[in-house]
Coordinates of C-alpha atoms in Angstrom, one line a residue:
X105 CA -84.8 3.3 -29.2
X106 CA -85.2 6.6 -27.1
X107 CA -83.0 10.2 -26.5
X108 CA -82.7 8.6 -23.4
X109 CA -80.5 5.6 -24.8
X110 CA -76.9 4.4 -26.0
X111 CA -76.3 3.2 -29.2
X112 CA -73.7 1.4 -27.4
X113 CA -76.7 -1.1 -25.9
X114 CA -78.0 -4.1 -27.5
X115 CA -81.3 -2.3 -28.5
X116 CA -83.4 -5.2 -27.4
X117 CA -85.6 -3.5 -24.7
X118 CA -87.0 -0.6 -23.4
X119 CA -84.2 -0.6 -20.7
X120 CA -81.5 -0.5 -22.9
X121 CA -82.6 1.0 -26.2
X122 CA -80.4 2.8 -29.3
X123 CA -80.1 6.3 -29.3
X124 CA -79.8 7.5 -32.8
X125 CA -81.3 6.9 -36.2
X126 CA -77.7 7.0 -37.8
X127 CA -76.6 3.9 -35.8
X128 CA -80.0 2.2 -36.9
X129 CA -79.0 2.6 -40.6
X130 CA -75.6 1.0 -40.1
X131 CA -77.9 -2.2 -38.8
X132 CA -79.0 -4.8 -41.7
X133 CA -82.5 -5.7 -40.9
X134 CA -83.6 -9.1 -41.8
X135 CA -87.0 -10.8 -41.9
X136 CA -89.5 -10.5 -38.6
X137 CA -87.1 -7.5 -37.3
X138 CA -89.1 -4.7 -35.7
X139 CA -87.9 -1.0 -35.0
X140 CA -89.2 0.7 -32.2
X141 CA -89.2 4.4 -31.4
X142 CA -90.5 5.5 -28.0
X143 CA -93.7 7.5 -28.5
X144 CA -93.9 11.0 -27.7
X145 CA -90.3 11.6 -28.5
X146 CA -88.7 13.3 -31.6
X147 CA -85.9 11.4 -33.8
X148 CA -83.6 13.4 -35.7
X149 CA -82.4 11.9 -39.2
X150 CA -84.1 9.1 -41.3
X151 CA -84.3 5.6 -41.9
X152 CA -83.5 3.6 -44.9
X153 CA -83.8 0.2 -46.3
X154 CA -82.2 -1.1 -48.9
X155 CA -82.1 -4.1 -51.2
X156 CA -81.8 -7.3 -49.1
X157 CA -83.3 -5.8 -46.2
X158 CA -87.0 -7.0 -46.5
X159 CA -89.2 -9.0 -44.8
X160 CA -92.6 -10.9 -46.2
X161 CA -95.8 -10.9 -45.6
X162 CA -95.7 -13.6 -42.6
X163 CA -92.4 -11.8 -41.0
X164 CA -92.3 -8.5 -42.3
X165 CA -89.9 -5.7 -41.5
X166 CA -91.8 -3.1 -38.6
X167 CA -90.8 0.2 -38.1
X168 CA -93.5 1.8 -35.3
X169 CA -93.7 3.3 -31.6
X170 CA -93.6 2.2 -28.4
X171 CA -95.0 3.2 -25.1
X172 CA -97.7 6.4 -25.1
X173 CA -98.2 8.4 -28.6
X174 CA -96.6 8.4 -31.9
X175 CA -92.5 9.0 -32.0
X176 CA -91.4 11.4 -34.7
X177 CA -88.9 11.3 -37.1
X178 CA -87.4 14.8 -38.5
X179 CA -85.1 14.6 -41.0
X180 CA -82.8 16.9 -42.4
X181 CA -83.3 17.7 -46.0
X182 CA -83.9 14.1 -46.6
X183 CA -86.6 11.3 -46.6
X184 CA -88.3 10.5 -43.1
X185 CA -88.6 6.5 -44.6
X186 CA -87.0 5.4 -47.4
X187 CA -87.7 1.7 -48.7
X188 CA -85.4 1.1 -51.8
X189 CA -85.8 -2.0 -54.1
X190 CA -87.3 -4.1 -51.4
X191 CA -90.5 -4.5 -49.9
X192 CA -92.1 -6.9 -47.2
X193 CA -92.0 -3.6 -45.0
X194 CA -94.6 -2.6 -42.2
X195 CA -94.8 1.4 -41.2
X196 CA -97.3 2.3 -38.3
X197 CA -98.3 4.7 -35.5
X198 CA -95.3 7.4 -36.8
X199 CA -95.5 11.2 -37.1
X200 CA -92.9 12.5 -40.0
X201 CA -92.0 16.0 -40.2
X202 CA -90.0 17.6 -43.0
X203 CA -88.0 20.4 -42.7
X204 CA -87.5 23.5 -45.7
X205 CA -85.4 21.1 -47.9
X206 CA -87.4 18.0 -47.7
X207 CA -90.4 20.0 -48.7
X208 CA -88.8 20.6 -52.0
X209 CA -87.1 17.4 -52.5
X210 CA -88.1 14.8 -50.1
X211 CA -90.8 11.8 -49.5
X212 CA -92.4 11.5 -45.7
X213 CA -92.2 7.7 -46.6
X214 CA -91.1 6.9 -50.3
X215 CA -91.1 3.3 -51.5
X216 CA -89.3 3.4 -54.8
X217 CA -87.7 0.5 -57.3
X218 CA -85.3 0.5 -59.7
X219 CA -85.3 -3.2 -60.4
X220 CA -85.6 -4.4 -63.8
X221 CA -88.1 -7.4 -65.4
X222 CA -92.0 -8.0 -64.2
X223 CA -91.7 -9.0 -60.7
X224 CA -93.1 -6.8 -58.4
X225 CA -92.2 -6.5 -54.7
X226 CA -94.7 -7.6 -52.7
X227 CA -96.4 -6.6 -49.3
X228 CA -96.0 -3.1 -48.2
X229 CA -98.3 -1.7 -45.1
X230 CA -98.8 1.7 -43.6
X231 CA -101.1 2.3 -41.0
X232 CA -102.0 5.2 -38.5
X233 CA -99.3 7.7 -39.8
X234 CA -99.5 11.6 -39.9
X235 CA -97.0 12.7 -42.2
X236 CA -96.5 16.9 -43.2
X237 CA -93.7 19.2 -44.7
X238 CA -92.2 16.8 -47.6
X239 CA -92.5 17.3 -51.4
X240 CA -94.9 14.0 -51.3
X241 CA -96.5 13.0 -48.0
X242 CA -96.2 9.2 -48.7
X243 CA -94.8 8.1 -52.3
X244 CA -94.7 4.8 -53.9
X245 CA -92.9 4.4 -57.8
X246 CA -90.5 3.1 -60.2
X247 CA -87.6 4.5 -61.8
X248 CA -88.1 5.3 -65.7
X249 CA -86.0 1.9 -66.4
X250 CA -87.9 0.0 -64.2
X251 CA -90.7 -2.3 -65.4
X252 CA -92.4 -3.5 -62.3
X253 CA -93.2 -1.7 -59.0
X254 CA -95.0 -2.8 -56.0
X255 CA -98.0 -5.2 -55.4
X256 CA -100.1 -5.8 -52.4
X257 CA -100.1 -2.1 -51.2
X258 CA -102.6 -1.1 -48.4
X259 CA -102.3 2.4 -46.9
X260 CA -105.1 2.8 -43.9
X261 CA -105.7 5.9 -41.5
X262 CA -103.1 8.3 -42.7
X263 CA -103.2 11.7 -42.3
X264 CA -101.2 13.4 -45.4
X265 CA -100.9 17.2 -44.9
X266 CA -99.0 20.4 -45.7
X267 CA -97.1 19.0 -48.0
X268 CA -96.0 20.4 -51.7
X269 CA -96.6 18.4 -54.7
X270 CA -99.1 15.8 -53.5
X271 CA -100.6 13.8 -50.0
X272 CA -99.9 10.6 -51.6
X273 CA -98.3 9.6 -55.1
X274 CA -98.3 6.6 -57.2
X275 CA -96.3 6.8 -60.6
X276 CA -94.3 4.4 -62.7
X277 CA -92.4 4.8 -66.2
X278 CA -94.1 6.7 -69.5
X279 CA -97.2 4.8 -70.5
X280 CA -97.1 3.1 -73.9
X281 CA -100.6 2.6 -75.6
X282 CA -99.3 -0.6 -77.7
X283 CA -98.3 -2.5 -74.8
X284 CA -100.2 -1.1 -71.9
X285 CA -98.4 -1.9 -68.5
X286 CA -98.7 -0.5 -65.3
X287 CA -96.0 -0.9 -62.1
X288 CA -98.3 -1.1 -59.3
X289 CA -101.3 -3.7 -58.7
X290 CA -103.3 -4.4 -55.8
X291 CA -103.5 -1.0 -54.3
X292 CA -106.2 -0.1 -51.2
X293 CA -106.2 3.4 -49.6
X294 CA -108.6 3.2 -46.7
X295 CA -109.6 6.1 -44.5
X296 CA -106.8 8.4 -45.5
X297 CA -107.4 12.0 -44.9
X298 CA -104.9 14.1 -47.6
X299 CA -105.9 18.2 -47.2
X300 CA -103.7 21.6 -47.4
X301 CA -101.2 20.2 -49.9
X302 CA -100.2 23.6 -51.3
X303 CA -98.7 22.7 -54.5
X304 CA -95.3 24.6 -55.9
X305 CA -96.4 28.3 -57.1
X306 CA -93.0 28.1 -59.0
X307 CA -93.9 24.8 -60.9
X308 CA -96.0 25.9 -64.0
X309 CA -94.4 22.8 -66.3
X310 CA -96.3 19.9 -63.8
X311 CA -98.8 18.6 -61.9
X312 CA -98.7 20.0 -57.9
X313 CA -100.9 20.3 -55.3
X314 CA -103.3 17.1 -55.3
X315 CA -104.6 15.1 -52.2
X316 CA -104.2 11.5 -53.7
X317 CA -102.8 10.7 -56.9
X318 CA -102.6 7.3 -59.1
X319 CA -100.4 6.8 -61.2
X320 CA -99.3 3.6 -63.6
X321 CA -101.8 1.2 -61.0
X322 CA -103.7 -2.0 -61.9
X323 CA -106.4 -3.0 -59.8
X324 CA -106.6 -0.1 -56.9
X325 CA -109.5 1.0 -54.2
X326 CA -109.6 4.3 -52.8
X327 CA -112.8 4.1 -50.3
X328 CA -113.8 6.3 -47.3
X329 CA -111.0 9.0 -47.7
X330 CA -111.3 12.5 -48.0
X331 CA -109.2 15.3 -49.9
X332 CA -110.1 18.7 -49.3
X333 CA -108.3 22.3 -49.1
X334 CA -105.4 20.9 -51.5
X335 CA -103.9 23.1 -54.2
X336 CA -104.3 26.9 -52.8
X337 CA -100.9 27.7 -53.9
X338 CA -100.4 25.9 -57.4
X339 CA -98.7 27.8 -60.5
X340 CA -100.6 30.1 -61.8
X341 CA -99.4 29.6 -65.2
X342 CA -99.5 25.9 -65.0
X343 CA -100.9 23.6 -68.0
X344 CA -102.0 21.1 -65.7
X345 CA -103.6 21.8 -62.5
X346 CA -104.1 19.6 -59.1
X347 CA -107.4 17.7 -58.3
X348 CA -108.3 16.1 -54.7
X349 CA -108.5 12.6 -55.8
X350 CA -107.1 11.4 -59.3
X351 CA -105.9 8.3 -61.5
X352 CA -103.7 8.3 -64.7
X353 CA -102.5 6.0 -66.7
X354 CA -104.3 3.3 -64.9
X355 CA -106.7 0.7 -65.3
X356 CA -109.0 -1.4 -63.2
X357 CA -109.7 1.7 -60.5
X358 CA -112.6 2.4 -58.1
X359 CA -112.9 5.4 -56.4
X360 CA -115.6 5.0 -53.7
X361 CA -117.4 6.6 -50.6
X362 CA -115.0 9.4 -50.6
X363 CA -115.2 12.9 -50.0
X364 CA -113.7 15.7 -51.9
X365 CA -114.1 19.3 -51.3
X366 CA -112.7 23.1 -51.3
X367 CA -110.1 22.0 -53.8
X368 CA -108.5 24.6 -55.4
X369 CA -106.2 25.6 -58.5
X370 CA -103.8 28.6 -59.0
X371 CA -104.3 28.4 -62.8
X372 CA -107.5 28.2 -65.1
X373 CA -107.8 24.3 -65.1
X374 CA -108.6 21.5 -62.8
X375 CA -109.0 22.1 -59.4
X376 CA -111.6 19.4 -59.3
X377 CA -112.6 16.8 -56.7
X378 CA -112.2 13.6 -58.6
X379 CA -110.6 12.9 -62.1
X380 CA -110.3 10.1 -64.0
X381 CA -107.5 11.4 -66.5
X382 CA -105.2 10.1 -69.4
X383 CA -105.0 6.6 -70.6
X384 CA -107.5 5.1 -68.0
X385 CA -109.6 2.3 -68.6
X386 CA -112.3 0.0 -66.6
X387 CA -112.7 1.9 -64.2
X388 CA -115.1 3.4 -61.6
X389 CA -116.0 6.5 -59.9
X390 CA -119.0 5.7 -57.7
X391 CA -120.6 6.8 -54.3
X392 CA -118.7 9.9 -53.6
X393 CA -119.5 13.2 -52.5
X394 CA -117.8 16.5 -54.4
X395 CA -118.6 19.9 -53.1
X396 CA -117.1 23.6 -53.2
X397 CA -114.2 22.9 -55.2
X398 CA -112.8 25.4 -57.9
X399 CA -113.3 23.2 -60.9
X400 CA -115.9 19.9 -61.8
X401 CA -117.0 17.7 -59.1
X402 CA -116.4 15.1 -61.5
X403 CA -113.9 15.1 -64.5
X404 CA -113.3 12.4 -67.6
X405 CA -111.0 13.4 -69.6
X406 CA -108.1 12.2 -72.2
X407 CA -105.8 14.4 -74.1
X408 CA -103.9 12.2 -75.5
X409 CA -105.2 10.4 -78.8
X410 CA -103.7 7.1 -77.4
X411 CA -107.3 5.3 -77.5
X412 CA -106.9 3.6 -74.3
X413 CA -109.0 5.9 -72.1
X414 CA -112.0 3.6 -72.8
X415 CA -114.8 1.7 -70.7
X416 CA -115.1 3.9 -67.6
X417 CA -118.2 4.4 -65.0
X418 CA -119.4 7.6 -63.2
X419 CA -122.4 6.7 -61.0
X420 CA -124.2 6.7 -57.8
X421 CA -122.3 10.1 -57.2
X422 CA -123.3 13.7 -55.9
X423 CA -121.9 16.9 -57.3
X424 CA -123.1 20.4 -55.0
X425 CA -121.7 23.8 -56.3
X426 CA -118.8 23.0 -57.7
X427 CA -116.7 24.6 -60.7
X428 CA -116.7 27.9 -58.5
X429 CA -114.1 29.6 -59.6
X430 CA -114.0 28.1 -63.4
X431 CA -117.6 27.9 -64.5
X432 CA -116.3 26.7 -68.0
X433 CA -116.1 23.4 -66.0
X434 CA -119.7 22.0 -64.6
X435 CA -120.5 19.5 -62.0
X436 CA -119.9 16.5 -64.1
X437 CA -117.6 17.3 -67.2
X438 CA -116.3 14.7 -70.1
X439 CA -114.2 15.0 -72.8
X440 CA -111.2 14.2 -74.9
X441 CA -109.5 12.9 -77.8
X442 CA -110.6 9.2 -78.8
X443 CA -112.4 8.3 -75.2
X444 CA -114.9 5.8 -76.0
X445 CA -117.4 3.9 -74.0
X446 CA -118.2 6.1 -71.1
X447 CA -121.5 5.5 -68.7
X448 CA -122.6 8.1 -67.0
X449 CA -125.7 7.1 -64.7
X450 CA -127.7 7.9 -61.4
X451 CA -125.8 10.8 -60.2
X452 CA -126.9 14.1 -58.8
X453 CA -125.8 17.6 -59.4
X454 CA -126.9 20.4 -57.7
X455 CA -125.4 23.5 -59.1
X456 CA -126.1 27.3 -57.6
X457 CA -125.0 30.5 -59.1
X458 CA -124.8 32.3 -55.4
X459 CA -121.6 33.4 -54.6
X460 CA -120.2 33.3 -58.0
X461 CA -118.5 36.4 -59.3
X462 CA -119.6 36.2 -63.0
X463 CA -122.8 35.2 -62.2
X464 CA -124.5 38.0 -63.7
X465 CA -123.0 36.6 -67.0
X466 CA -125.1 33.9 -67.9
X467 CA -122.1 32.6 -70.0
X468 CA -120.7 32.2 -67.1
X469 CA -122.9 29.8 -65.3
X470 CA -121.4 26.6 -64.7
X471 CA -124.0 23.6 -66.2
X472 CA -124.7 20.4 -63.9
X473 CA -123.4 18.5 -67.0
X474 CA -120.8 19.0 -69.9
X475 CA -120.0 17.1 -72.7
X476 CA -117.3 18.1 -75.1
X477 CA -116.1 16.8 -78.6
X478 CA -113.2 13.8 -78.9
X479 CA -115.7 10.9 -77.7
X480 CA -118.0 8.4 -78.7
X481 CA -120.2 5.6 -76.9
X482 CA -121.0 8.1 -73.7
X483 CA -124.4 7.2 -72.3
X484 CA -126.4 9.8 -69.7
X485 CA -129.4 8.5 -67.9
X486 CA -131.0 7.9 -64.9
X487 CA -129.5 11.0 -63.3
X488 CA -131.3 14.2 -61.0
X489 CA -129.9 17.8 -62.4
X490 CA -130.8 20.9 -60.8
X491 CA -130.0 24.5 -61.2
X492 CA -130.9 27.7 -59.9
X493 CA -131.0 29.2 -63.8
X494 CA -127.5 27.9 -65.0
X495 CA -127.8 26.0 -68.3
X496 CA -128.3 22.2 -67.1
X497 CA -126.5 20.4 -69.9
X498 CA -124.1 21.8 -72.5

């Protein structure tokens, strides 16, 4: 494709390119097909792949740029790239820029499934993209009626920023503790930068303004990624706030070698660096750095009496000057209903009162570690906690 092309061309070479994305959406893609957009150029509209237009791991459908630089897809109130009920797709070397309507209603790159049954749609690759101006930069999810979503998903080298709800969001059906199931499996997010995803000041009934959110996933890793300056416009009355990188309704998730800093919350909840939230099991936060967040550096929380929050580990992390806005948290915070078997060890927390508006009030100084009611089988050991006058442990 090229702005200088013609939809009457065969579209098989840079010398005879197509011109419009509307024309592309009238073509049915087959395994091994590639849609190549001229680098440095801007294309109005969106790309949609429907059921039956899939590729495979060996012969994926590829959407990318050619020539010099990235091509830009600029939709009008719609997703930039929408992949529905299919997989075997690579998206790479592209920029996607949303408009005002897309910021409220659409994903920059969205993979969604409405298929029944337990068979996941396998093989998704998103590489070297820049996505901004959408409700979610990249979303991977299922409809409420779908039992299974996507497997073997890799998101690498992406920059997701200035979106409304989240930079990256995985989601699935409502969690059932009696029959736990997870929509997505085999997820790896690496070298992603998620920043300035602002949150929605008008949405006090849901969580907005996070960097990377993982929901309904099994066997997932987030590694060598950065989340910062998210949540600055999240709702002031929200009961759930944003986090830099966090997980819920999931199992066997590893967050390691990441940084999460200067994340904000508009309300009096959350705004932290990393979190293992409701119904998370057999998961690990390790070798991460959190600093300068409004809320806790590392939060482990269960607000639901399901018994599904269990067997998690927080180790070899550093929290430095977290809970800057919300001293009622602390560097590392753990509490929740029916949470069990949590190991917290070999962590370092440095907590200073410098810069805190409430530093004169000793009751409003955040501790290095805060543990609250509702847990059993919690072990804290082999740690370094340093403060300049705050209570060390509450």
